[in-house]
Amino acid sequence: ASVHLARLYARLQRYSELSALIRETYVSGFTLLRADDPVPQPGEGSDFNARRKADDRALGGLGKALQSGYPGHFNAFTGLRNDVQHGGFRSQGGKPDVIRKRLDAAVDQLESHLQEVGLFGPTPGVFASCSNHPSTGWTPEQHSAALALGHGAVVDVPFPAIPPDAAAEDVARLAQRAAGEILSLPCRGAFVAGEHSATFAIVHRLQAAGIPCYVATTGREASEAMQADGTVLKTSAFRFVAWRPYPGGAQ
């Protein structure tokens, strides 16, 4: 959850919250980690907690034994966090553009570091369904076919409401917001269907991020039934056929 929230903060450029979240996630990891045993332990029983109580100096002075591996990652990030949380009032503060780039990279590093010590497993992927029709209305066949794509469980993301008189820049803004919501998920694939120009913009953004996108193909099934009064009642329904990849993207 912390990694997912960190990705959201990074996308929203909420760098103050992002730096605090990453630091506190490292702290939480410390309290669950024995320095000599990567198996998570309760906070009071953790090796780190014992060392910290025995040495009341700052975390950066806990000794050489805690300057590598996971503790080292924490110490390496502390300076970056201080650049943000102290508003640049440091003797050797970083430049804003460098800080932004390092914070964006720190999210991936945090996930990797948590995995190193067994505190965070690989994130299960999801298949985002971005349309005006929730996946709860899918047939079992469509659900099964979505899972068979291998992208993960289906998660609904509402398609943006596009006013008929919306200007192109408004459509682009709404589409960018929807694409950002999808990218904040551990998305491995996406179904995108809705207003044409917004669909194009969302798919373009997702494909640029390496997310394969799909359209649901359907077949029309028509039937006729004679009524008691001699009239013929014609009905039709659309049946899911297959997931078709949008051209130009990774599969």
PDB file of C-alpha atoms in Angstrom:
ATOM      1  CA  ALA A   1       0.000   0.000   0.000  1.00  0.00           C
ATOM      2  CA  SER A   2       2.844   2.403   0.795  1.00  0.00           C
ATOM      3  CA  VAL A   3       4.460   1.817  -2.584  1.00  0.00           C
ATOM      4  CA  HIS A   4       1.150   2.361  -4.390  1.00  0.00           C
ATOM      5  CA  LEU A   5       0.563   5.592  -2.450  1.00  0.00           C
ATOM      6  CA  ALA A   6       4.111   6.712  -3.230  1.00  0.00           C
ATOM      7  CA  ARG A   7       3.468   6.230  -6.942  1.00  0.00           C
ATOM      8  CA  LEU A   8       0.303   8.319  -6.658  1.00  0.00           C
ATOM      9  CA  TYR A   9       2.165  11.118  -4.858  1.00  0.00           C
ATOM     10  CA  ALA A  10       4.878  11.030  -7.529  1.00  0.00           C
ATOM     11  CA  ARG A  11       2.290  11.298 -10.312  1.00  0.00           C
ATOM     12  CA  LEU A  12       0.613  14.243  -8.550  1.00  0.00           C
ATOM     13  CA  GLN A  13       4.027  15.827  -7.874  1.00  0.00           C
ATOM     14  CA  ARG A  14       3.265  15.943  -4.142  1.00  0.00           C
ATOM     15  CA  TYR A  15       6.942  15.767  -3.344  1.00  0.00           C
ATOM     16  CA  SER A  16       6.724  16.806   0.297  1.00  0.00           C
ATOM     17  CA  GLU A  17       4.297  13.990   1.092  1.00  0.00           C
ATOM     18  CA  LEU A  18       6.290  11.604  -1.105  1.00  0.00           C
ATOM     19  CA  SER A  19       9.576  12.219   0.689  1.00  0.00           C
ATOM     20  CA  ALA A  20       7.947  11.820   4.111  1.00  0.00           C
ATOM     21  CA  LEU A  21       6.147   8.636   3.052  1.00  0.00           C
ATOM     22  CA  ILE A  22       9.298   6.999   1.678  1.00  0.00           C
ATOM     23  CA  ARG A  23      11.274   7.837   4.815  1.00  0.00           C
ATOM     24  CA  GLU A  24       8.568   6.541   7.158  1.00  0.00           C
ATOM     25  CA  THR A  25       8.205   3.371   5.096  1.00  0.00           C
ATOM     26  CA  TYR A  26      11.920   2.752   5.545  1.00  0.00           C
ATOM     27  CA  VAL A  27      11.514   3.371   9.287  1.00  0.00           C
ATOM     28  CA  SER A  28       8.614   0.904   9.417  1.00  0.00           C
ATOM     29  CA  GLY A  29      10.797  -1.606   7.640  1.00  0.00           C
ATOM     30  CA  PHE A  30      13.576  -1.090  10.155  1.00  0.00           C
ATOM     31  CA  THR A  31      11.315  -1.900  13.077  1.00  0.00           C
ATOM     32  CA  LEU A  32      10.369  -5.184  11.428  1.00  0.00           C
ATOM     33  CA  LEU A  33      13.880  -6.193  10.445  1.00  0.00           C
ATOM     34  CA  ARG A  34      16.776  -7.878  12.209  1.00  0.00           C
ATOM     35  CA  ALA A  35      20.021  -6.626  10.736  1.00  0.00           C
ATOM     36  CA  ASP A  36      21.478 -10.157  10.809  1.00  0.00           C
ATOM     37  CA  ASP A  37      18.275 -11.977   9.869  1.00  0.00           C
ATOM     38  CA  PRO A  38      16.044 -10.760   6.997  1.00  0.00           C
ATOM     39  CA  VAL A  39      12.954 -12.420   8.481  1.00  0.00           C
ATOM     40  CA  PRO A  40      10.528  -9.703   9.689  1.00  0.00           C
ATOM     41  CA  GLN A  41      10.265  -9.466  13.487  1.00  0.00           C
ATOM     42  CA  PRO A  42       7.928  -7.526  15.799  1.00  0.00           C
ATOM     43  CA  GLY A  43       9.132  -4.001  16.441  1.00  0.00           C
ATOM     44  CA  GLU A  44      10.225  -4.491  20.045  1.00  0.00           C
ATOM     45  CA  GLY A  45      12.113  -7.655  19.100  1.00  0.00           C
ATOM     46  CA  SER A  46      13.868  -6.219  16.086  1.00  0.00           C
ATOM     47  CA  ASP A  47      17.631  -5.997  16.073  1.00  0.00           C
ATOM     48  CA  PHE A  48      17.458  -2.445  14.801  1.00  0.00           C
ATOM     49  CA  ASN A  49      15.276  -1.339  17.705  1.00  0.00           C
ATOM     50  CA  ALA A  50      17.718  -2.797  20.218  1.00  0.00           C
ATOM     51  CA  ARG A  51      20.664  -1.091  18.559  1.00  0.00           C
ATOM     52  CA  ARG A  52      18.848   2.203  18.366  1.00  0.00           C
ATOM     53  CA  LYS A  53      18.024   2.136  22.075  1.00  0.00           C
ATOM     54  CA  ALA A  54      21.626   1.281  22.865  1.00  0.00           C
ATOM     55  CA  ASP A  55      22.923   4.163  20.793  1.00  0.00           C
ATOM     56  CA  ASP A  56      20.947   7.401  20.941  1.00  0.00           C
ATOM     57  CA  ARG A  57      22.822   9.020  18.106  1.00  0.00           C
ATOM     58  CA  ALA A  58      21.121   9.755  14.802  1.00  0.00           C
ATOM     59  CA  LEU A  59      20.311   6.891  12.455  1.00  0.00           C
ATOM     60  CA  GLY A  60      23.266   7.837  10.301  1.00  0.00           C
ATOM     61  CA  GLY A  61      25.619   7.065  13.187  1.00  0.00           C
ATOM     62  CA  LEU A  62      24.514   3.565  14.021  1.00  0.00           C
ATOM     63  CA  GLY A  63      27.823   2.158  12.884  1.00  0.00           C
ATOM     64  CA  LYS A  64      29.287   0.415   9.893  1.00  0.00           C
ATOM     65  CA  ALA A  65      27.080  -2.641  10.389  1.00  0.00           C
ATOM     66  CA  LEU A  66      24.056  -0.525   9.474  1.00  0.00           C
ATOM     67  CA  GLN A  67      25.583   1.404   6.587  1.00  0.00           C
ATOM     68  CA  SER A  68      24.974  -1.228   3.923  1.00  0.00           C
ATOM     69  CA  GLY A  69      21.975  -3.138   2.664  1.00  0.00           C
ATOM     70  CA  TYR A  70      18.533  -1.979   3.743  1.00  0.00           C
ATOM     71  CA  PRO A  71      19.752   0.362   6.527  1.00  0.00           C
ATOM     72  CA  GLY A  72      22.165   1.894   4.057  1.00  0.00           C
ATOM     73  CA  HIS A  73      19.295   2.598   1.672  1.00  0.00           C
ATOM     74  CA  PHE A  74      17.531   4.457   4.470  1.00  0.00           C
ATOM     75  CA  ASN A  75      20.566   6.569   5.270  1.00  0.00           C
ATOM     76  CA  ALA A  76      21.134   7.340   1.590  1.00  0.00           C
ATOM     77  CA  PHE A  77      17.577   8.645   1.295  1.00  0.00           C
ATOM     78  CA  THR A  78      17.649  10.766   4.451  1.00  0.00           C
ATOM     79  CA  GLY A  79      19.529  13.617   2.793  1.00  0.00           C
ATOM     80  CA  LEU A  80      17.068  13.724  -0.082  1.00  0.00           C
ATOM     81  CA  ARG A  81      14.161  13.771   2.348  1.00  0.00           C
ATOM     82  CA  ASN A  82      15.787  16.648   4.254  1.00  0.00           C
ATOM     83  CA  ASP A  83      16.185  18.645   1.043  1.00  0.00           C
ATOM     84  CA  VAL A  84      12.407  18.611   0.672  1.00  0.00           C
ATOM     85  CA  GLN A  85      11.180  18.687   4.264  1.00  0.00           C
ATOM     86  CA  HIS A  86      13.533  21.517   5.274  1.00  0.00           C
ATOM     87  CA  GLY A  87      12.779  23.660   2.233  1.00  0.00           C
ATOM     88  CA  GLY A  88      16.339  23.616   0.948  1.00  0.00           C
ATOM     89  CA  PHE A  89      17.800  25.166   4.111  1.00  0.00           C
ATOM     90  CA  ARG A  90      20.822  22.894   4.194  1.00  0.00           C
ATOM     91  CA  SER A  91      24.515  23.587   3.845  1.00  0.00           C
ATOM     92  CA  GLN A  92      24.657  21.490   0.672  1.00  0.00           C
ATOM     93  CA  GLY A  93      21.112  21.272  -0.604  1.00  0.00           C
ATOM     94  CA  GLY A  94      20.217  19.674  -3.920  1.00  0.00           C
ATOM     95  CA  LYS A  95      18.923  21.468  -6.998  1.00  0.00           C
ATOM     96  CA  PRO A  96      15.134  21.269  -7.581  1.00  0.00           C
ATOM     97  CA  ASP A  97      15.316  19.410 -10.895  1.00  0.00           C
ATOM     98  CA  VAL A  98      17.760  16.888  -9.426  1.00  0.00           C
ATOM     99  CA  ILE A  99      15.571  16.404  -6.348  1.00  0.00           C
ATOM    100  CA  ARG A 100      12.511  15.702  -8.518  1.00  0.00           C
ATOM    101  CA  LYS A 101      14.352  13.117 -10.587  1.00  0.00           C
ATOM    102  CA  ARG A 102      15.797  11.413  -7.505  1.00  0.00           C
ATOM    103  CA  LEU A 103      12.393  11.293  -5.803  1.00  0.00           C
ATOM    104  CA  ASP A 104      10.781   9.725  -8.863  1.00  0.00           C
ATOM    105  CA  ALA A 105      13.552   7.120  -8.948  1.00  0.00           C
ATOM    106  CA  ALA A 106      13.277   6.571  -5.184  1.00  0.00           C
ATOM    107  CA  VAL A 107       9.810   5.034  -5.539  1.00  0.00           C
ATOM    108  CA  ASP A 108      11.133   2.144  -7.646  1.00  0.00           C
ATOM    109  CA  GLN A 109      14.145   1.843  -5.346  1.00  0.00           C
ATOM    110  CA  LEU A 110      11.886   1.610  -2.301  1.00  0.00           C
ATOM    111  CA  GLU A 111       9.906  -1.257  -3.815  1.00  0.00           C
ATOM    112  CA  SER A 112      13.129  -3.043  -4.765  1.00  0.00           C
ATOM    113  CA  HIS A 113      14.652  -2.568  -1.305  1.00  0.00           C
ATOM    114  CA  LEU A 114      11.542  -3.875   0.455  1.00  0.00           C
ATOM    115  CA  GLN A 115      11.630  -6.933  -1.785  1.00  0.00           C
ATOM    116  CA  GLU A 116      15.305  -7.510  -0.956  1.00  0.00           C
ATOM    117  CA  VAL A 117      14.520  -8.125   2.701  1.00  0.00           C
ATOM    118  CA  GLY A 118      11.241  -9.958   2.174  1.00  0.00           C
ATOM    119  CA  LEU A 119       9.026  -7.172   3.501  1.00  0.00           C
ATOM    120  CA  PHE A 120       7.251  -6.665   0.219  1.00  0.00           C
ATOM    121  CA  GLY A 121       6.493  -9.262  -2.427  1.00  0.00           C
ATOM    122  CA  PRO A 122       6.157  -8.613  -6.145  1.00  0.00           C
ATOM    123  CA  THR A 123       3.075  -6.519  -6.790  1.00  0.00           C
ATOM    124  CA  PRO A 124       0.271  -8.554  -8.388  1.00  0.00           C
ATOM    125  CA  GLY A 125      -0.748  -7.039 -11.686  1.00  0.00           C
ATOM    126  CA  VAL A 126      -4.255  -5.895 -12.585  1.00  0.00           C
ATOM    127  CA  PHE A 127      -6.252  -5.613 -15.795  1.00  0.00           C
ATOM    128  CA  ALA A 128      -7.868  -2.160 -15.829  1.00  0.00           C
ATOM    129  CA  SER A 129     -11.334  -1.884 -17.355  1.00  0.00           C
ATOM    130  CA  CYS A 130     -11.848   1.750 -18.373  1.00  0.00           C
ATOM    131  CA  SER A 131     -15.298   2.079 -19.889  1.00  0.00           C
ATOM    132  CA  ASN A 132     -18.838   3.241 -19.136  1.00  0.00           C
ATOM    133  CA  HIS A 133     -19.900  -0.320 -18.332  1.00  0.00           C
ATOM    134  CA  PRO A 134     -18.601  -1.892 -15.077  1.00  0.00           C
ATOM    135  CA  SER A 135     -17.088  -5.340 -15.314  1.00  0.00           C
ATOM    136  CA  THR A 136     -19.824  -6.598 -12.984  1.00  0.00           C
ATOM    137  CA  GLY A 137     -21.997  -6.745 -16.090  1.00  0.00           C
ATOM    138  CA  TRP A 138     -19.599  -8.964 -18.037  1.00  0.00           C
ATOM    139  CA  THR A 139     -20.494 -12.510 -18.884  1.00  0.00           C
ATOM    140  CA  PRO A 140     -18.467 -15.316 -17.292  1.00  0.00           C
ATOM    141  CA  GLU A 141     -16.888 -15.907 -20.711  1.00  0.00           C
ATOM    142  CA  GLN A 142     -15.644 -12.317 -20.887  1.00  0.00           C
ATOM    143  CA  HIS A 143     -14.254 -12.476 -17.353  1.00  0.00           C
ATOM    144  CA  SER A 144     -12.476 -15.746 -18.087  1.00  0.00           C
ATOM    145  CA  ALA A 145     -11.033 -14.363 -21.306  1.00  0.00           C
ATOM    146  CA  ALA A 146      -9.755 -11.288 -19.445  1.00  0.00           C
ATOM    147  CA  LEU A 147      -7.996 -13.437 -16.848  1.00  0.00           C
ATOM    148  CA  ALA A 148      -6.563 -15.611 -19.615  1.00  0.00           C
ATOM    149  CA  LEU A 149      -4.698 -12.562 -20.942  1.00  0.00           C
ATOM    150  CA  GLY A 150      -2.445 -12.974 -17.923  1.00  0.00           C
ATOM    151  CA  HIS A 151      -2.497  -9.356 -16.765  1.00  0.00           C
ATOM    152  CA  GLY A 152      -4.183  -9.978 -13.409  1.00  0.00           C
ATOM    153  CA  ALA A 153      -7.519  -9.381 -11.737  1.00  0.00           C
ATOM    154  CA  VAL A 154     -10.002  -6.978 -13.316  1.00  0.00           C
ATOM    155  CA  VAL A 155     -10.213  -3.510 -11.734  1.00  0.00           C
ATOM    156  CA  ASP A 156     -12.769  -0.945 -12.909  1.00  0.00           C
ATOM    157  CA  VAL A 157     -11.637   2.598 -13.697  1.00  0.00           C
ATOM    158  CA  PRO A 158     -14.512   4.911 -14.735  1.00  0.00           C
ATOM    159  CA  PHE A 159     -14.248   6.319 -18.237  1.00  0.00           C
ATOM    160  CA  PRO A 160     -14.271  10.132 -18.087  1.00  0.00           C
ATOM    161  CA  ALA A 161     -17.535  11.899 -18.869  1.00  0.00           C
ATOM    162  CA  ILE A 162     -16.867  13.857 -22.062  1.00  0.00           C
ATOM    163  CA  PRO A 163     -19.336  16.709 -22.751  1.00  0.00           C
ATOM    164  CA  PRO A 164     -20.371  16.849 -26.428  1.00  0.00           C
ATOM    165  CA  ASP A 165     -19.186  20.452 -26.660  1.00  0.00           C
ATOM    166  CA  ALA A 166     -15.842  19.840 -24.936  1.00  0.00           C
ATOM    167  CA  ALA A 167     -12.819  21.439 -26.573  1.00  0.00           C
ATOM    168  CA  ALA A 168      -9.905  19.271 -27.644  1.00  0.00           C
ATOM    169  CA  GLU A 169      -7.740  20.511 -24.779  1.00  0.00           C
ATOM    170  CA  ASP A 170     -10.473  19.619 -22.283  1.00  0.00           C
ATOM    171  CA  VAL A 171     -10.694  16.103 -23.702  1.00  0.00           C
ATOM    172  CA  ALA A 172      -6.920  15.783 -23.471  1.00  0.00           C
ATOM    173  CA  ARG A 173      -6.970  16.885 -19.830  1.00  0.00           C
ATOM    174  CA  LEU A 174      -9.734  14.435 -18.867  1.00  0.00           C
ATOM    175  CA  ALA A 175      -8.025  11.619 -20.761  1.00  0.00           C
ATOM    176  CA  GLN A 176      -4.704  12.373 -19.096  1.00  0.00           C
ATOM    177  CA  ARG A 177      -6.368  12.205 -15.689  1.00  0.00           C
ATOM    178  CA  ALA A 178      -7.966   8.830 -16.484  1.00  0.00           C
ATOM    179  CA  ALA A 179      -4.691   7.460 -17.836  1.00  0.00           C
ATOM    180  CA  GLY A 180      -2.924   8.679 -14.711  1.00  0.00           C
ATOM    181  CA  GLU A 181      -5.419   6.851 -12.517  1.00  0.00           C
ATOM    182  CA  ILE A 182      -4.762   3.652 -14.459  1.00  0.00           C
ATOM    183  CA  LEU A 183      -0.998   4.116 -14.262  1.00  0.00           C
ATOM    184  CA  SER A 184      -1.207   4.603 -10.494  1.00  0.00           C
ATOM    185  CA  LEU A 185      -2.325   0.960 -10.337  1.00  0.00           C
ATOM    186  CA  PRO A 186       0.012  -2.008 -10.877  1.00  0.00           C
ATOM    187  CA  CYS A 187      -1.569  -2.175 -14.327  1.00  0.00           C
ATOM    188  CA  ARG A 188      -0.345  -4.848 -16.737  1.00  0.00           C
ATOM    189  CA  GLY A 189      -3.075  -4.422 -19.366  1.00  0.00           C
ATOM    190  CA  ALA A 190      -6.154  -2.291 -20.004  1.00  0.00           C
ATOM    191  CA  PHE A 191      -9.531  -2.401 -21.719  1.00  0.00           C
ATOM    192  CA  VAL A 192     -10.380   1.099 -22.959  1.00  0.00           C
ATOM    193  CA  ALA A 193     -13.713   1.915 -24.607  1.00  0.00           C
ATOM    194  CA  GLY A 194     -15.711   5.127 -24.702  1.00  0.00           C
ATOM    195  CA  GLU A 195     -15.851   8.471 -26.481  1.00  0.00           C
ATOM    196  CA  HIS A 196     -13.542   8.123 -29.473  1.00  0.00           C
ATOM    197  CA  SER A 197     -11.132  11.044 -29.028  1.00  0.00           C
ATOM    198  CA  ALA A 198     -10.696  10.372 -25.308  1.00  0.00           C
ATOM    199  CA  THR A 199     -10.197   6.658 -25.989  1.00  0.00           C
ATOM    200  CA  PHE A 200      -7.476   7.504 -28.496  1.00  0.00           C
ATOM    201  CA  ALA A 201      -5.720   9.784 -25.999  1.00  0.00           C
ATOM    202  CA  ILE A 202      -5.920   7.278 -23.130  1.00  0.00           C
ATOM    203  CA  VAL A 203      -4.667   4.383 -25.253  1.00  0.00           C
ATOM    204  CA  HIS A 204      -1.837   6.526 -26.633  1.00  0.00           C
ATOM    205  CA  ARG A 205      -0.712   7.431 -23.099  1.00  0.00           C
ATOM    206  CA  LEU A 206      -0.915   3.861 -21.810  1.00  0.00           C
ATOM    207  CA  GLN A 207       0.903   2.401 -24.796  1.00  0.00           C
ATOM    208  CA  ALA A 208       3.662   4.973 -24.321  1.00  0.00           C
ATOM    209  CA  ALA A 209       4.048   3.589 -20.799  1.00  0.00           C
ATOM    210  CA  GLY A 210       4.291   0.028 -22.132  1.00  0.00           C
ATOM    211  CA  ILE A 211       0.753  -1.016 -21.146  1.00  0.00           C
ATOM    212  CA  PRO A 212      -0.985  -3.246 -23.736  1.00  0.00           C
ATOM    213  CA  CYS A 213      -4.530  -2.073 -24.457  1.00  0.00           C
ATOM    214  CA  TYR A 214      -7.515  -4.039 -25.738  1.00  0.00           C
ATOM    215  CA  VAL A 215     -10.957  -3.608 -27.212  1.00  0.00           C
ATOM    216  CA  ALA A 216     -13.747  -6.122 -26.589  1.00  0.00           C
ATOM    217  CA  THR A 217     -15.092  -7.477 -29.871  1.00  0.00           C
ATOM    218  CA  THR A 218     -18.720  -8.560 -29.956  1.00  0.00           C
ATOM    219  CA  GLY A 219     -21.088 -10.388 -32.270  1.00  0.00           C
ATOM    220  CA  ARG A 220     -24.713  -9.341 -32.783  1.00  0.00           C
ATOM    221  CA  GLU A 221     -27.259 -12.080 -32.242  1.00  0.00           C
ATOM    222  CA  ALA A 222     -30.777 -11.371 -33.522  1.00  0.00           C
ATOM    223  CA  SER A 223     -33.950 -13.328 -32.936  1.00  0.00           C
ATOM    224  CA  GLU A 224     -37.615 -13.081 -33.915  1.00  0.00           C
ATOM    225  CA  ALA A 225     -40.652 -14.268 -31.988  1.00  0.00           C
ATOM    226  CA  MET A 226     -44.266 -14.376 -33.161  1.00  0.00           C
ATOM    227  CA  GLN A 227     -46.604 -12.644 -30.729  1.00  0.00           C
ATOM    228  CA  ALA A 228     -50.181 -13.653 -29.911  1.00  0.00           C
ATOM    229  CA  ASP A 229     -51.537 -10.741 -31.926  1.00  0.00           C
ATOM    230  CA  GLY A 230     -49.655 -11.877 -35.007  1.00  0.00           C
ATOM    231  CA  THR A 231     -46.900  -9.293 -34.810  1.00  0.00           C
ATOM    232  CA  VAL A 232     -43.242 -10.240 -34.844  1.00  0.00           C
ATOM    233  CA  LEU A 233     -41.031  -9.147 -31.966  1.00  0.00           C
ATOM    234  CA  LYS A 234     -37.437  -8.667 -33.050  1.00  0.00           C
ATOM    235  CA  THR A 235     -34.690  -8.607 -30.435  1.00  0.00           C
ATOM    236  CA  SER A 236     -30.941  -8.430 -30.632  1.00  0.00           C
ATOM    237  CA  ALA A 237     -28.083  -8.805 -28.180  1.00  0.00           C
ATOM    238  CA  PHE A 238     -24.346  -8.433 -28.387  1.00  0.00           C
ATOM    239  CA  ARG A 239     -22.220 -11.376 -27.316  1.00  0.00           C
ATOM    240  CA  PHE A 240     -18.584 -11.057 -26.301  1.00  0.00           C
ATOM    241  CA  VAL A 241     -16.245 -12.719 -28.798  1.00  0.00           C
ATOM    242  CA  ALA A 242     -12.640 -11.853 -27.980  1.00  0.00           C
ATOM    243  CA  TRP A 243     -10.148  -9.312 -26.687  1.00  0.00           C
ATOM    244  CA  ARG A 244      -8.438  -7.582 -29.608  1.00  0.00           C
ATOM    245  CA  PRO A 245      -5.205  -5.649 -28.962  1.00  0.00           C
ATOM    246  CA  TYR A 246      -5.056  -2.056 -30.124  1.00  0.00           C
ATOM    247  CA  PRO A 247      -2.480  -1.707 -32.916  1.00  0.00           C
ATOM    248  CA  GLY A 248       0.889  -0.265 -32.066  1.00  0.00           C
ATOM    249  CA  GLY A 249       1.254  -1.455 -28.494  1.00  0.00           C
ATOM    250  CA  ALA A 250       3.144  -4.162 -26.654  1.00  0.00           C
ATOM    251  CA  GLN A 251       1.363  -7.490 -26.240  1.00  0.00           C
TER     252      GLN A 251
END
